């Protein structure tokens, strides 16, 4: 072997150590870099966890707010239901009061008209000497009647006669409470008055007829319970038949005529001496 070509062992060992040191240094730097990256990632993770915790807290708070809002809405709906019930109750009370006032007003109208009829009848009595001089005393027989429906008539047929069976007054006996007819016992000028109270929420039309001919119409009823009244002054002959009948098919079924408040009355205002 050529002595010049031999490499000392110490030189090789030094190169190996140098290379190893360089490698170790490079690895150390890489490890430090990885550690730094890991630390950064840990920091990012901590930051993300903090953000997640914040969002979780906000979500819980939002859920609590929503629950509170739902409870508030439910409470308000309950209160609104109570208010609605109270309003409905008050409305029903007002309707009942209004209905009662309507009934009282109708009763007052009937009473006022009855008083007017009595006043006219009283005036006729006071002047009976000039009205009917047939009797020697100068006072002729009174002709007057007043009757009510009793009991309530339900489902009366069109054009059927209304029977006012409860008779209060029947001077002269000209009204028949079995047939509902008044038959004029003498000729003269007569006054007739009638009030008809319909059933609750129903409508009924009635008519006063003389010998089958319509002379006076009455409309009764409506959305609540209401009556109708009318008065007729008619010149009659002896034997003329006067009655109240259901006016055809008009109104709302069942055609109902309430008792007591439904009345029929009449009296002779002035006798006709020529036709007597």
Short mmCIF file of C-alpha atoms in Angstrom, two decimals:
data_model
loop_
_atom_site.label_atom_id
_atom_site.label_comp_id
_atom_site.label_asym_id
_atom_site.label_seq_id
_atom_site.Cartn_x
_atom_site.Cartn_y
_atom_site.Cartn_z
CA UNK A 1 0.00 0.00 0.00
CA UNK A 2 1.01 3.48 -0.82
CA UNK A 3 1.78 5.38 2.40
CA UNK A 4 0.67 8.64 0.85
CA UNK A 5 -2.83 7.32 0.23
CA UNK A 6 -3.53 6.22 3.80
CA UNK A 7 -6.09 8.31 5.79
CA UNK A 8 -5.55 8.77 9.47
CA UNK A 9 -8.26 7.28 11.73
CA UNK A 10 -8.42 10.41 13.81
CA UNK A 11 -9.43 12.48 10.81
CA UNK A 12 -12.30 10.15 9.92
CA UNK A 13 -13.51 10.11 13.47
CA UNK A 14 -13.49 13.88 13.58
CA UNK A 15 -15.55 14.12 10.42
CA UNK A 16 -18.06 11.64 11.81
CA UNK A 17 -18.34 13.57 15.06
CA UNK A 18 -18.71 16.83 13.18
CA UNK A 19 -21.42 15.40 10.94
CA UNK A 20 -23.19 13.91 13.96
CA UNK A 21 -23.02 17.21 15.80
CA UNK A 22 -24.43 19.01 12.80
CA UNK A 23 -27.22 16.42 12.51
CA UNK A 24 -27.98 16.63 16.20
CA UNK A 25 -28.04 20.40 16.03
CA UNK A 26 -30.37 20.27 13.04
CA UNK A 27 -32.62 17.77 14.84
CA UNK A 28 -32.59 19.94 17.93
CA UNK A 29 -33.63 22.95 15.86
CA UNK A 30 -36.38 20.93 14.23
CA UNK A 31 -37.55 19.71 17.66
CA UNK A 32 -37.53 23.28 18.96
CA UNK A 33 -39.46 24.39 15.91
CA UNK A 34 -41.96 21.55 16.46
CA UNK A 35 -42.23 22.51 20.12
CA UNK A 36 -42.86 26.12 19.15
CA UNK A 37 -45.46 25.00 16.61
CA UNK A 38 -47.03 22.72 19.23
CA UNK A 39 -47.13 25.60 21.70
CA UNK A 40 -48.78 27.78 19.06
CA UNK A 41 -51.28 25.05 18.34
CA UNK A 42 -51.95 24.67 22.07
CA UNK A 43 -52.51 28.41 22.30
CA UNK A 44 -54.84 28.27 19.30
CA UNK A 45 -56.63 25.32 20.88
CA UNK A 46 -56.99 27.22 24.14
CA UNK A 47 -58.28 30.23 22.21
CA UNK A 48 -60.74 28.05 20.33
CA UNK A 49 -61.89 26.40 23.57
CA UNK A 50 -62.37 29.84 25.06
CA UNK A 51 -64.43 30.87 22.02
CA UNK A 52 -66.43 27.65 22.29
CA UNK A 53 -67.06 28.25 25.99
CA UNK A 54 -68.13 31.80 25.21
CA UNK A 55 -70.47 30.63 22.48
CA UNK A 56 -71.81 27.90 24.78
CA UNK A 57 -72.48 30.47 27.48
CA UNK A 58 -74.17 32.76 24.95
CA UNK A 59 -76.26 29.84 23.71
CA UNK A 60 -77.33 28.95 27.25
CA UNK A 61 -78.17 32.59 27.90
CA UNK A 62 -80.15 32.77 24.65
CA UNK A 63 -82.02 29.58 25.59
CA UNK A 64 -82.82 31.06 28.99
CA UNK A 65 -84.04 34.27 27.37
CA UNK A 66 -86.16 32.28 24.92
CA UNK A 67 -87.61 30.17 27.76
CA UNK A 68 -88.40 33.32 29.74
CA UNK A 69 -89.99 34.87 26.66
CA UNK A 70 -92.09 31.74 26.06
CA UNK A 71 -93.18 31.75 29.70
CA UNK A 72 -94.05 35.45 29.42
CA UNK A 73 -96.05 34.83 26.23
CA UNK A 74 -97.84 31.87 27.86
CA UNK A 75 -98.66 34.02 30.88
CA UNK A 76 -99.90 36.83 28.65
CA UNK A 77 -101.99 34.37 26.64
CA UNK A 78 -103.48 33.07 29.88
CA UNK A 79 -104.22 36.63 30.99
CA UNK A 80 -105.67 37.36 27.54
CA UNK A 81 -107.90 34.29 27.84
CA UNK A 82 -109.11 35.51 31.22
CA UNK A 83 -109.76 38.95 29.76
CA UNK A 84 -111.65 37.42 26.83
CA UNK A 85 -113.78 35.35 29.21
CA UNK A 86 -114.47 38.47 31.26
CA UNK A 87 -115.36 40.45 28.12
CA UNK A 88 -117.62 37.65 26.89
CA UNK A 89 -119.32 37.50 30.27
CA UNK A 90 -119.79 41.27 30.27
CA UNK A 91 -121.15 41.17 26.72
CA UNK A 92 -123.61 38.46 27.70
CA UNK A 93 -124.58 40.50 30.73
CA UNK A 94 -125.08 43.57 28.56
CA UNK A 95 -127.17 41.56 26.10
CA UNK A 96 -129.28 40.25 28.96
CA UNK A 97 -129.71 43.80 30.30
CA UNK A 98 -130.56 45.09 26.82
CA UNK A 99 -133.03 42.26 26.33
CA UNK A 100 -134.60 43.03 29.69
CA UNK A 101 -134.79 46.72 28.80
CA UNK A 102 -136.39 45.83 25.46
CA UNK A 103 -138.96 43.68 27.23
CA UNK A 104 -139.64 46.45 29.75
CA UNK A 105 -139.91 48.98 26.90
CA UNK A 106 -142.37 46.71 25.08
CA UNK A 107 -144.37 46.24 28.25
CA UNK A 108 -144.38 50.01 28.76
CA UNK A 109 -145.57 50.54 25.17
CA UNK A 110 -148.32 48.00 25.70
CA UNK A 111 -149.34 49.66 28.95
CA UNK A 112 -149.32 53.11 27.36
CA UNK A 113 -151.46 51.92 24.49
CA UNK A 114 -153.75 50.10 26.88
CA UNK A 115 -154.08 53.28 28.94
CA UNK A 116 -154.90 55.20 25.76
CA UNK A 117 -157.51 52.61 24.87
CA UNK A 118 -158.98 52.85 28.37
CA UNK A 119 -158.98 56.65 28.10
CA UNK A 120 -160.89 56.46 24.84
CA UNK A 121 -163.24 53.92 26.36
CA UNK A 122 -163.74 56.17 29.38
CA UNK A 123 -164.55 59.12 27.12
CA UNK A 124 -167.03 56.96 25.27
CA UNK A 125 -168.69 56.02 28.56
CA UNK A 126 -168.87 59.65 29.64
CA UNK A 127 -170.61 60.60 26.42
CA UNK A 128 -172.77 57.50 26.17
CA UNK A 129 -175.96 59.59 26.23
CA UNK A 130 -175.10 61.08 22.87
CA UNK A 131 -173.58 57.89 21.47
CA UNK A 132 -176.40 55.48 22.03
CA UNK A 133 -179.81 56.92 22.87
CA UNK A 134 -181.57 53.60 22.35
CA UNK A 135 -182.37 52.92 25.99
CA UNK A 136 -184.99 54.92 27.86
CA UNK A 137 -182.36 55.97 30.37
CA UNK A 138 -180.15 57.23 27.54
CA UNK A 139 -177.43 54.69 28.39
CA UNK A 140 -177.02 51.86 25.88
CA UNK A 141 -175.37 48.46 26.61
CA UNK A 142 -171.54 48.51 26.61
CA UNK A 143 -169.69 46.47 23.98
CA UNK A 144 -166.03 45.87 24.87
CA UNK A 145 -163.64 42.95 25.24
CA UNK A 146 -160.04 42.26 26.26
CA UNK A 147 -158.32 38.85 26.05
CA UNK A 148 -154.84 37.30 26.20
CA UNK A 149 -153.14 34.32 24.58
CA UNK A 150 -152.73 31.47 27.05
CA UNK A 151 -150.78 29.24 26.84
CA UNK A 152 -148.02 30.14 24.32
CA UNK A 153 -148.94 29.14 20.78
CA UNK A 154 -146.09 27.31 18.99
CA UNK A 155 -146.25 26.35 15.32
CA UNK A 156 -149.44 28.17 14.35
CA UNK A 157 -150.32 27.53 10.70
CA UNK A 158 -150.46 30.26 8.04
CA UNK A 159 -153.85 32.06 8.01
CA UNK A 160 -154.93 30.23 11.18
CA UNK A 161 -157.04 32.19 13.67
CA UNK A 162 -155.23 33.27 16.84
CA UNK A 163 -157.19 32.19 19.89
CA UNK A 164 -156.99 34.66 22.78
CA UNK A 165 -158.49 32.27 25.31
CA UNK A 166 -157.83 34.12 28.56
CA UNK A 167 -160.68 36.66 28.71
CA UNK A 168 -160.45 39.60 31.11
CA UNK A 169 -163.36 41.66 29.81
CA UNK A 170 -166.27 40.74 27.55
CA UNK A 171 -169.02 43.35 27.96
CA UNK A 172 -171.87 42.46 25.66
CA UNK A 173 -170.53 38.91 25.10
CA UNK A 174 -169.54 39.62 21.49
CA UNK A 175 -166.11 37.95 21.76
CA UNK A 176 -165.87 34.15 21.59
CA UNK A 177 -162.72 32.82 23.31
CA UNK A 178 -163.25 29.38 21.76
CA UNK A 179 -163.09 30.63 18.16
CA UNK A 180 -161.11 33.86 18.68
CA UNK A 181 -163.81 35.81 16.81
CA UNK A 182 -165.60 39.04 17.68
CA UNK A 183 -169.05 39.32 16.06
CA UNK A 184 -170.41 42.87 15.94
CA UNK A 185 -173.78 42.90 17.77
CA UNK A 186 -174.66 46.30 16.33
CA UNK A 187 -173.47 48.61 13.60
CA UNK A 188 -171.13 51.42 14.43
CA UNK A 189 -167.58 52.68 14.75
CA UNK A 190 -165.31 50.24 16.58
CA UNK A 191 -161.74 50.46 17.91
CA UNK A 192 -159.53 47.36 17.91
CA UNK A 193 -156.07 47.00 19.39
CA UNK A 194 -153.63 44.07 19.44
CA UNK A 195 -150.12 43.34 20.69
CA UNK A 196 -148.24 40.21 19.56
CA UNK A 197 -145.01 39.06 21.26
CA UNK A 198 -142.95 36.67 19.12
CA UNK A 199 -140.77 33.83 20.39
CA UNK A 200 -137.11 34.46 21.24
CA UNK A 201 -135.14 35.23 18.07
CA UNK A 202 -138.19 34.58 15.89
CA UNK A 203 -140.30 36.75 13.58
CA UNK A 204 -144.05 36.51 13.05
CA UNK A 205 -146.52 38.55 11.01
CA UNK A 206 -150.18 38.76 12.01
CA UNK A 207 -153.19 40.55 10.57
CA UNK A 208 -156.61 41.71 11.75
CA UNK A 209 -159.36 40.58 9.39
CA UNK A 210 -162.99 41.61 8.96
CA UNK A 211 -165.01 38.92 7.21
CA UNK A 212 -161.73 37.45 5.87
CA UNK A 213 -160.45 40.78 4.53
CA UNK A 214 -157.13 42.06 5.90
CA UNK A 215 -157.40 45.43 7.64
CA UNK A 216 -154.39 45.82 9.96
CA UNK A 217 -150.91 44.22 9.91
CA UNK A 218 -148.53 43.64 12.82
CA UNK A 219 -144.83 42.73 12.57
CA UNK A 220 -143.26 41.19 15.69
CA UNK A 221 -139.85 39.81 16.65
CA UNK A 222 -136.25 40.12 15.51
CA UNK A 223 -132.80 39.11 16.75
CA UNK A 224 -133.97 39.09 20.39
CA UNK A 225 -137.56 38.96 21.62
CA UNK A 226 -139.80 41.82 20.56
CA UNK A 227 -143.48 42.58 20.21
CA UNK A 228 -145.50 44.51 17.67
CA UNK A 229 -148.68 46.50 18.21
CA UNK A 230 -151.26 48.24 16.08
CA UNK A 231 -154.71 49.83 16.35
CA UNK A 232 -157.57 50.03 13.88
CA UNK A 233 -160.75 52.12 13.83
CA UNK A 234 -163.36 50.36 11.71
CA UNK A 235 -166.96 50.92 10.69
CA UNK A 236 -168.81 47.60 11.11
CA UNK A 237 -172.22 46.25 10.31
CA UNK A 238 -174.21 43.87 12.46
CA UNK A 239 -172.79 40.35 12.16
CA UNK A 240 -169.35 41.39 10.86
CA UNK A 241 -166.67 38.98 12.10
CA UNK A 242 -163.39 40.43 13.38
CA UNK A 243 -160.39 38.26 14.32
CA UNK A 244 -156.58 38.13 14.40
CA UNK A 245 -154.91 35.55 12.15
CA UNK A 246 -151.38 34.45 11.22
CA UNK A 247 -150.42 36.48 8.15
CA UNK A 248 -149.59 33.80 5.58
CA UNK A 249 -146.20 32.02 5.61
CA UNK A 250 -144.16 35.11 6.41
CA UNK A 251 -141.83 35.10 9.39
CA UNK A 252 -139.52 32.46 10.88
CA UNK A 253 -140.57 28.99 11.99
CA UNK A 254 -141.81 27.76 14.31
CA UNK A 255 -144.37 30.57 14.24
CA UNK A 256 -144.69 31.39 17.94
CA UNK A 257 -147.02 33.73 19.84
CA UNK A 258 -145.99 34.28 23.45
CA UNK A 259 -148.61 34.06 26.15
CA UNK A 260 -149.81 36.90 28.41
CA UNK A 261 -147.97 39.65 26.48
CA UNK A 262 -150.05 38.88 23.36
CA UNK A 263 -153.45 40.55 23.65
CA UNK A 264 -156.53 41.46 21.59
CA UNK A 265 -159.11 44.07 22.59
CA UNK A 266 -161.85 46.20 21.11
CA UNK A 267 -164.87 48.33 21.93
CA UNK A 268 -167.73 50.20 20.32
CA UNK A 269 -166.79 53.84 19.97
CA UNK A 270 -170.04 55.08 18.44
CA UNK A 271 -173.17 53.27 17.39
CA UNK A 272 -174.59 53.91 13.94
CA UNK A 273 -178.23 54.65 14.53
CA UNK A 274 -179.05 54.46 10.82
CA UNK A 275 -177.70 50.91 10.43
CA UNK A 276 -178.59 49.59 13.88
#
